[in-house]
Coordinates of N, CA, C and O in Angstrom, one line a residue:
E653 N -0.4 -125.7 7.4 CA -0.5 -126.9 6.5 C -1.6 -127.8 7.0 O -1.9 -128.0 8.2
D654 N -2.3 -128.4 6.0 CA -3.4 -129.3 6.4 C -2.9 -130.7 6.5 O -2.4 -131.3 5.6
S655 N -3.0 -131.2 7.7 CA -2.4 -132.6 8.0 C -3.5 -133.6 8.0 O -3.3 -134.7 8.6
S656 N -4.7 -133.3 7.5 CA -5.8 -134.3 7.6 C -5.5 -135.4 6.5 O -6.1 -136.5 6.7
T657 N -4.7 -135.2 5.6 CA -4.4 -136.2 4.6 C -3.1 -137.0 5.0 O -2.2 -137.2 4.3
N658 N -3.1 -137.3 6.3 CA -1.9 -137.8 7.0 C -1.9 -139.3 6.8 O -2.8 -140.0 7.3
Q659 N -0.9 -139.9 6.1 CA -0.9 -141.3 5.9 C 0.2 -142.0 6.8 O 0.3 -143.2 6.8
S660 N 1.0 -141.2 7.5 CA 2.0 -141.8 8.4 C 1.5 -141.7 9.8 O 0.5 -141.1 10.1
Q661 N 2.3 -142.3 10.8 CA 1.9 -142.2 12.1 C 2.4 -141.0 12.8 O 2.0 -140.7 14.0
T662 N 3.2 -140.2 12.2 CA 3.7 -138.9 12.8 C 2.8 -137.8 12.3 O 2.1 -137.9 11.3
N663 N 2.8 -136.7 13.1 CA 1.9 -135.6 12.7 C 2.7 -134.5 12.0 O 2.2 -133.4 11.9
T664 N 3.8 -134.8 11.5 CA 4.6 -133.9 10.7 C 4.9 -134.3 9.3 O 5.0 -135.5 9.1
E665 N 5.1 -133.4 8.5 CA 5.5 -133.7 7.1 C 6.9 -134.1 7.1 O 7.7 -133.5 7.8
A666 N 7.3 -135.1 6.3 CA 8.7 -135.5 6.2 C 9.4 -134.4 5.4 O 8.9 -133.9 4.4
T667 N 10.6 -134.1 5.8 CA 11.5 -133.2 5.0 C 12.3 -134.1 4.0 O 12.9 -135.1 4.4
V668 N 12.2 -133.7 2.7 CA 12.9 -134.4 1.7 C 14.3 -133.9 1.6 O 14.5 -132.7 1.4
L669 N 15.3 -134.8 1.6 CA 16.7 -134.4 1.5 C 17.4 -135.3 0.5 O 17.1 -136.5 0.4
G670 N 18.4 -134.7 -0.2 CA 19.3 -135.4 -1.0 C 18.7 -135.7 -2.4 O 17.6 -135.3 -2.8
E671 N 19.6 -136.3 -3.2 CA 19.2 -136.7 -4.6 C 19.7 -138.1 -4.8 O 20.7 -138.5 -4.4
G672 N 18.9 -138.8 -5.6 CA 19.3 -140.1 -6.0 C 18.1 -141.0 -6.2 O 17.0 -140.6 -6.1
D673 N 18.4 -142.3 -6.6 CA 17.4 -143.2 -7.0 C 16.9 -144.0 -5.9 O 15.8 -144.6 -6.0
T674 N 17.6 -144.0 -4.8 CA 17.2 -144.8 -3.6 C 16.5 -143.9 -2.6 O 17.0 -142.8 -2.3
V675 N 15.3 -144.3 -2.1 CA 14.6 -143.5 -1.2 C 14.3 -144.3 0.1 O 13.9 -145.4 0.0
F676 N 14.5 -143.7 1.2 CA 14.1 -144.3 2.5 C 13.6 -143.3 3.5 O 14.0 -142.1 3.4
D677 N 12.9 -143.8 4.5 CA 12.4 -142.9 5.5 C 13.3 -143.0 6.7 O 13.8 -144.1 7.1
F678 N 13.6 -141.9 7.3 CA 14.5 -141.7 8.4 C 13.8 -140.8 9.5 O 13.3 -139.8 9.2
T679 N 13.7 -141.3 10.7 CA 13.1 -140.6 11.8 C 14.1 -140.3 12.9 O 14.8 -141.2 13.3
V680 N 14.0 -139.1 13.5 CA 14.8 -138.8 14.6 C 13.9 -138.5 15.8 O 12.9 -137.7 15.6
V681 N 14.2 -139.1 16.9 CA 13.4 -138.9 18.1 C 14.3 -138.4 19.2 O 15.3 -139.0 19.6
D682 N 14.0 -137.1 19.6 CA 14.9 -136.5 20.6 C 14.6 -137.0 22.1 O 13.7 -137.8 22.2
K683 N 15.3 -136.5 23.0 CA 15.1 -137.0 24.4 C 13.8 -136.6 25.0 O 13.3 -137.3 25.9
D684 N 13.1 -135.7 24.4 CA 11.7 -135.3 24.8 C 10.6 -136.1 24.1 O 9.4 -135.8 24.3
G685 N 11.1 -137.0 23.2 CA 10.1 -137.7 22.4 C 9.6 -137.1 21.2 O 8.7 -137.6 20.5
N686 N 10.2 -135.9 20.8 CA 9.7 -135.2 19.6 C 10.3 -135.9 18.4 O 11.5 -136.2 18.3
E687 N 9.4 -136.2 17.4 CA 9.8 -136.9 16.2 C 10.0 -135.9 15.0 O 9.2 -135.0 14.8
T688 N 11.1 -136.1 14.3 CA 11.3 -135.4 13.1 C 11.5 -136.4 11.9 O 12.3 -137.3 12.1
G689 N 10.7 -136.3 10.9 CA 10.8 -137.3 9.8 C 11.5 -136.7 8.6 O 11.3 -135.6 8.3
F690 N 12.2 -137.6 8.0 CA 12.9 -137.2 6.7 C 12.6 -138.3 5.7 O 12.5 -139.5 6.0
E691 N 12.6 -137.8 4.4 CA 12.6 -138.8 3.3 C 13.9 -138.6 2.6 O 14.2 -137.5 2.0
I692 N 14.8 -139.6 2.7 CA 16.1 -139.5 2.2 C 16.2 -140.0 0.7 O 15.7 -141.1 0.5
H693 N 16.8 -139.2 -0.1 CA 17.1 -139.7 -1.5 C 18.6 -139.7 -1.7 O 19.3 -138.8 -1.3
T694 N 19.1 -140.9 -2.2 CA 20.5 -141.1 -2.2 C 20.9 -142.1 -3.3 O 20.0 -142.8 -3.8
N695 N 22.1 -142.0 -3.7 CA 22.7 -143.1 -4.5 C 23.6 -144.0 -3.7 O 24.3 -144.9 -4.3
K696 N 23.7 -143.7 -2.4 CA 24.5 -144.6 -1.5 C 23.8 -145.9 -1.3 O 22.6 -146.0 -1.5
T697 N 24.5 -146.9 -0.8 CA 23.9 -148.2 -0.6 C 23.9 -148.5 0.9 O 23.2 -149.4 1.4
I698 N 24.6 -147.7 1.7 CA 24.6 -147.9 3.2 C 23.9 -146.8 3.9 O 24.1 -145.6 3.5
V699 N 23.1 -147.1 4.9 CA 22.3 -146.0 5.5 C 23.2 -144.9 6.1 O 23.0 -143.8 5.9
G700 N 24.2 -145.3 6.8 CA 25.1 -144.4 7.4 C 25.8 -143.5 6.4 O 25.9 -142.3 6.6
D701 N 26.2 -144.0 5.2 CA 26.9 -143.2 4.2 C 25.9 -142.1 3.7 O 26.3 -141.0 3.5
A702 N 24.6 -142.5 3.5 CA 23.6 -141.5 3.0 C 23.4 -140.4 4.1 O 23.4 -139.3 3.7
L703 N 23.3 -140.8 5.3 CA 23.1 -139.8 6.4 C 24.3 -138.9 6.6 O 24.2 -137.7 6.9
L704 N 25.5 -139.5 6.5 CA 26.7 -138.7 6.7 C 26.8 -137.7 5.5 O 27.2 -136.6 5.7
E705 N 26.5 -138.2 4.3 CA 26.6 -137.3 3.1 C 25.7 -136.1 3.3 O 26.1 -135.0 2.9
L706 N 24.6 -136.3 3.9 CA 23.6 -135.2 4.1 C 23.9 -134.4 5.4 O 23.1 -133.6 5.8
E707 N 24.9 -134.9 6.1 CA 25.3 -134.2 7.4 C 24.1 -134.3 8.4 O 24.0 -133.5 9.3
L708 N 23.4 -135.4 8.3 CA 22.3 -135.7 9.3 C 22.9 -136.3 10.6 O 22.3 -136.2 11.6
I709 N 24.0 -137.1 10.4 CA 24.6 -137.7 11.5 C 26.1 -137.4 11.5 O 26.7 -137.1 10.5
S710 N 26.7 -137.4 12.7 CA 28.1 -137.3 12.8 C 28.5 -138.0 14.1 O 27.7 -138.2 15.0
G711 N 29.8 -138.3 14.2 CA 30.3 -139.0 15.4 C 31.7 -139.3 15.2 O 32.5 -138.7 14.4
D712 N 32.2 -140.3 16.0 CA 33.5 -140.7 16.0 C 33.7 -142.1 15.5 O 32.8 -143.0 15.9
D713 N 34.7 -142.4 14.8 CA 35.0 -143.8 14.4 C 35.5 -144.5 15.6 O 36.3 -144.0 16.4
S714 N 35.0 -145.8 15.8 CA 35.5 -146.6 16.9 C 35.8 -148.0 16.3 O 35.5 -148.2 15.1
E715 N 36.3 -148.9 17.2 CA 36.5 -150.2 16.7 C 35.2 -150.9 16.3 O 35.3 -151.9 15.6
Y716 N 34.1 -150.4 16.7 CA 32.8 -151.0 16.3 C 32.1 -150.3 15.2 O 30.9 -150.5 14.9
G717 N 32.9 -149.4 14.6 CA 32.3 -148.6 13.5 C 32.0 -147.2 14.0 O 32.5 -146.7 15.0
L718 N 31.1 -146.5 13.3 CA 30.8 -145.1 13.6 C 30.0 -145.0 14.9 O 28.9 -145.7 15.1
F719 N 30.5 -144.3 15.9 CA 29.8 -144.0 17.1 C 29.1 -142.7 17.0 O 29.8 -141.6 17.0
V720 N 27.8 -142.7 16.8 CA 27.0 -141.5 16.4 C 26.8 -140.7 17.7 O 26.3 -141.2 18.7
K721 N 27.2 -139.4 17.6 CA 27.0 -138.5 18.8 C 26.0 -137.4 18.4 O 25.4 -136.8 19.3
K722 N 25.9 -137.1 17.2 CA 25.0 -136.0 16.8 C 24.1 -136.4 15.6 O 24.6 -137.0 14.7
V723 N 22.8 -136.2 15.8 CA 21.8 -136.5 14.8 C 20.9 -135.3 14.6 O 20.3 -134.8 15.6
N724 N 20.8 -134.8 13.4 CA 20.0 -133.7 13.0 C 20.3 -132.5 14.0 O 19.4 -131.8 14.4
G725 N 21.6 -132.3 14.3 CA 22.0 -131.2 15.1 C 21.8 -131.4 16.6 O 22.2 -130.5 17.4
I726 N 21.3 -132.5 17.0 CA 21.1 -132.8 18.4 C 22.2 -133.7 18.9 O 22.4 -134.8 18.4
T727 N 22.9 -133.3 20.0 CA 24.0 -134.1 20.5 C 23.5 -135.0 21.7 O 22.8 -134.5 22.6
A728 N 23.8 -136.3 21.7 CA 23.6 -137.1 22.8 C 24.9 -137.8 23.1 O 25.4 -138.6 22.3
D729 N 25.5 -137.4 24.2 CA 26.9 -137.9 24.5 C 26.8 -138.6 25.9 O 26.6 -137.9 26.9
F730 N 27.0 -139.9 25.9 CA 26.9 -140.6 27.1 C 27.9 -140.1 28.2 O 27.5 -140.0 29.4
D731 N 29.1 -139.6 27.8 CA 30.0 -139.1 28.7 C 29.6 -137.8 29.4 O 30.0 -137.5 30.5
V732 N 28.7 -137.1 28.7 CA 28.2 -135.8 29.2 C 26.9 -135.9 30.1 O 26.9 -135.5 31.2
D733 N 25.9 -136.6 29.5 CA 24.6 -136.6 30.2 C 24.0 -138.0 30.3 O 22.9 -138.2 30.7
G734 N 24.8 -139.1 30.0 CA 24.3 -140.4 30.1 C 23.3 -140.9 29.0 O 22.7 -141.9 29.2
T735 N 23.1 -140.1 28.0 CA 22.3 -140.5 26.9 C 23.1 -140.9 25.7 O 24.3 -140.5 25.6
Y736 N 22.5 -141.6 24.8 CA 23.1 -142.0 23.5 C 22.1 -142.1 22.4 O 20.9 -142.2 22.7
W737 N 22.6 -142.1 21.2 CA 21.7 -142.3 20.1 C 21.6 -143.8 19.8 O 22.6 -144.4 19.5
A738 N 20.4 -144.4 19.8 CA 20.2 -145.8 19.5 C 19.6 -145.8 18.1 O 18.7 -145.1 17.7
F739 N 20.1 -146.8 17.3 CA 19.7 -147.0 15.9 C 18.7 -148.1 15.8 O 18.8 -149.1 16.3
Y740 N 17.6 -147.7 15.1 CA 16.5 -148.7 14.9 C 16.2 -148.9 13.5 O 16.3 -148.0 12.7
I741 N 15.7 -150.2 13.2 CA 15.3 -150.5 11.8 C 13.9 -151.1 12.0 O 13.6 -152.0 12.7
N742 N 12.9 -150.4 11.4 CA 11.5 -150.8 11.5 C 11.0 -150.9 12.9 O 10.3 -151.8 13.3
G743 N 11.6 -150.0 13.8 CA 11.1 -150.0 15.2 C 11.8 -151.0 16.1 O 11.6 -151.0 17.2
E744 N 12.7 -151.8 15.5 CA 13.4 -152.8 16.3 C 14.9 -152.3 16.4 O 15.5 -151.8 15.5
Y745 N 15.4 -152.6 17.6 CA 16.8 -152.1 17.9 C 17.7 -152.8 16.9 O 17.7 -154.0 16.7
A746 N 18.5 -152.1 16.2 CA 19.3 -152.6 15.1 C 20.5 -153.5 15.6 O 21.1 -153.1 16.6
M747 N 20.7 -154.6 15.0 CA 21.8 -155.5 15.3 C 23.1 -155.1 14.6 O 24.1 -155.6 14.8
T748 N 23.0 -154.1 13.7 CA 24.1 -153.7 12.9 C 24.2 -152.2 13.1 O 23.3 -151.5 13.4
G749 N 25.4 -151.7 13.0 CA 25.7 -150.3 13.1 C 25.1 -149.5 11.8 O 25.0 -150.1 10.8
V750 N 24.9 -148.3 12.0 CA 24.3 -147.5 10.9 C 25.3 -147.5 9.7 O 24.9 -147.4 8.5
D751 N 26.6 -147.6 10.0 CA 27.6 -147.5 8.9 C 27.8 -148.9 8.2 O 28.6 -149.0 7.3
S752 N 27.1 -149.9 8.7 CA 27.2 -151.2 8.1 C 25.8 -151.8 7.7 O 25.7 -153.0 7.4
T753 N 24.8 -151.0 7.7 CA 23.5 -151.4 7.4 C 23.1 -151.0 6.0 O 23.1 -149.8 5.6
P754 N 22.9 -152.0 5.1 CA 22.5 -151.7 3.7 C 21.1 -151.1 3.7 O 20.2 -151.6 4.4
I755 N 20.9 -150.2 2.8 CA 19.5 -149.6 2.6 C 18.7 -150.7 2.0 O 19.0 -151.2 0.9
A756 N 17.6 -151.0 2.6 CA 16.7 -152.0 2.1 C 15.3 -151.4 1.8 O 14.8 -150.5 2.5
D757 N 14.7 -151.8 0.7 CA 13.5 -151.2 0.2 C 12.4 -151.4 1.3 O 12.2 -152.4 1.8
G758 N 11.7 -150.2 1.6 CA 10.6 -150.3 2.5 C 10.9 -150.2 3.9 O 10.0 -150.2 4.8
E759 N 12.2 -150.3 4.3 CA 12.5 -150.2 5.7 C 12.6 -148.8 6.2 O 13.0 -147.9 5.4
V760 N 12.2 -148.6 7.4 CA 12.3 -147.3 8.1 C 13.4 -147.3 9.1 O 13.5 -148.2 9.9
Y761 N 14.3 -146.3 9.0 CA 15.4 -146.3 9.9 C 15.2 -145.1 10.8 O 14.7 -144.0 10.5
S762 N 15.6 -145.3 12.1 CA 15.5 -144.2 13.0 C 16.6 -144.1 14.1 O 17.2 -145.2 14.4
F763 N 16.8 -143.0 14.6 CA 17.7 -142.8 15.7 C 16.9 -142.2 16.9 O 16.1 -141.3 16.7
K764 N 17.0 -142.8 18.1 CA 16.3 -142.3 19.2 C 17.3 -142.0 20.4 O 18.2 -142.8 20.5
V765 N 17.1 -141.0 21.1 CA 17.9 -140.7 22.3 C 17.4 -141.7 23.4 O 16.2 -141.8 23.7
E766 N 18.4 -142.4 24.0 CA 18.0 -143.4 25.0 C 18.7 -143.0 26.3 O 19.8 -142.5 26.3

């Protein structure tokens, strides 16, 4: 593929997933710093609901909401290896959980292994 017409900061084409009227960008960064980009299409209003529906994230319910352990097939489990999935909005550490974050136009959501 020719990536010279690259308008994003990543060097990979985003994978388009889902169906719906709402579109947002979702990036996964693994423990080695590899980025995987997705363009999510959904009719959900909450980021977590859209990602759960597409099976991009999974985890355990806790008193603080969804505790994400697996993103895009990659597990980060603090109990096992001291890493965890951190949720970011526009590159800033999110103050809300993924399951309580409304999808906002133009915002980029990401999970990074920390």
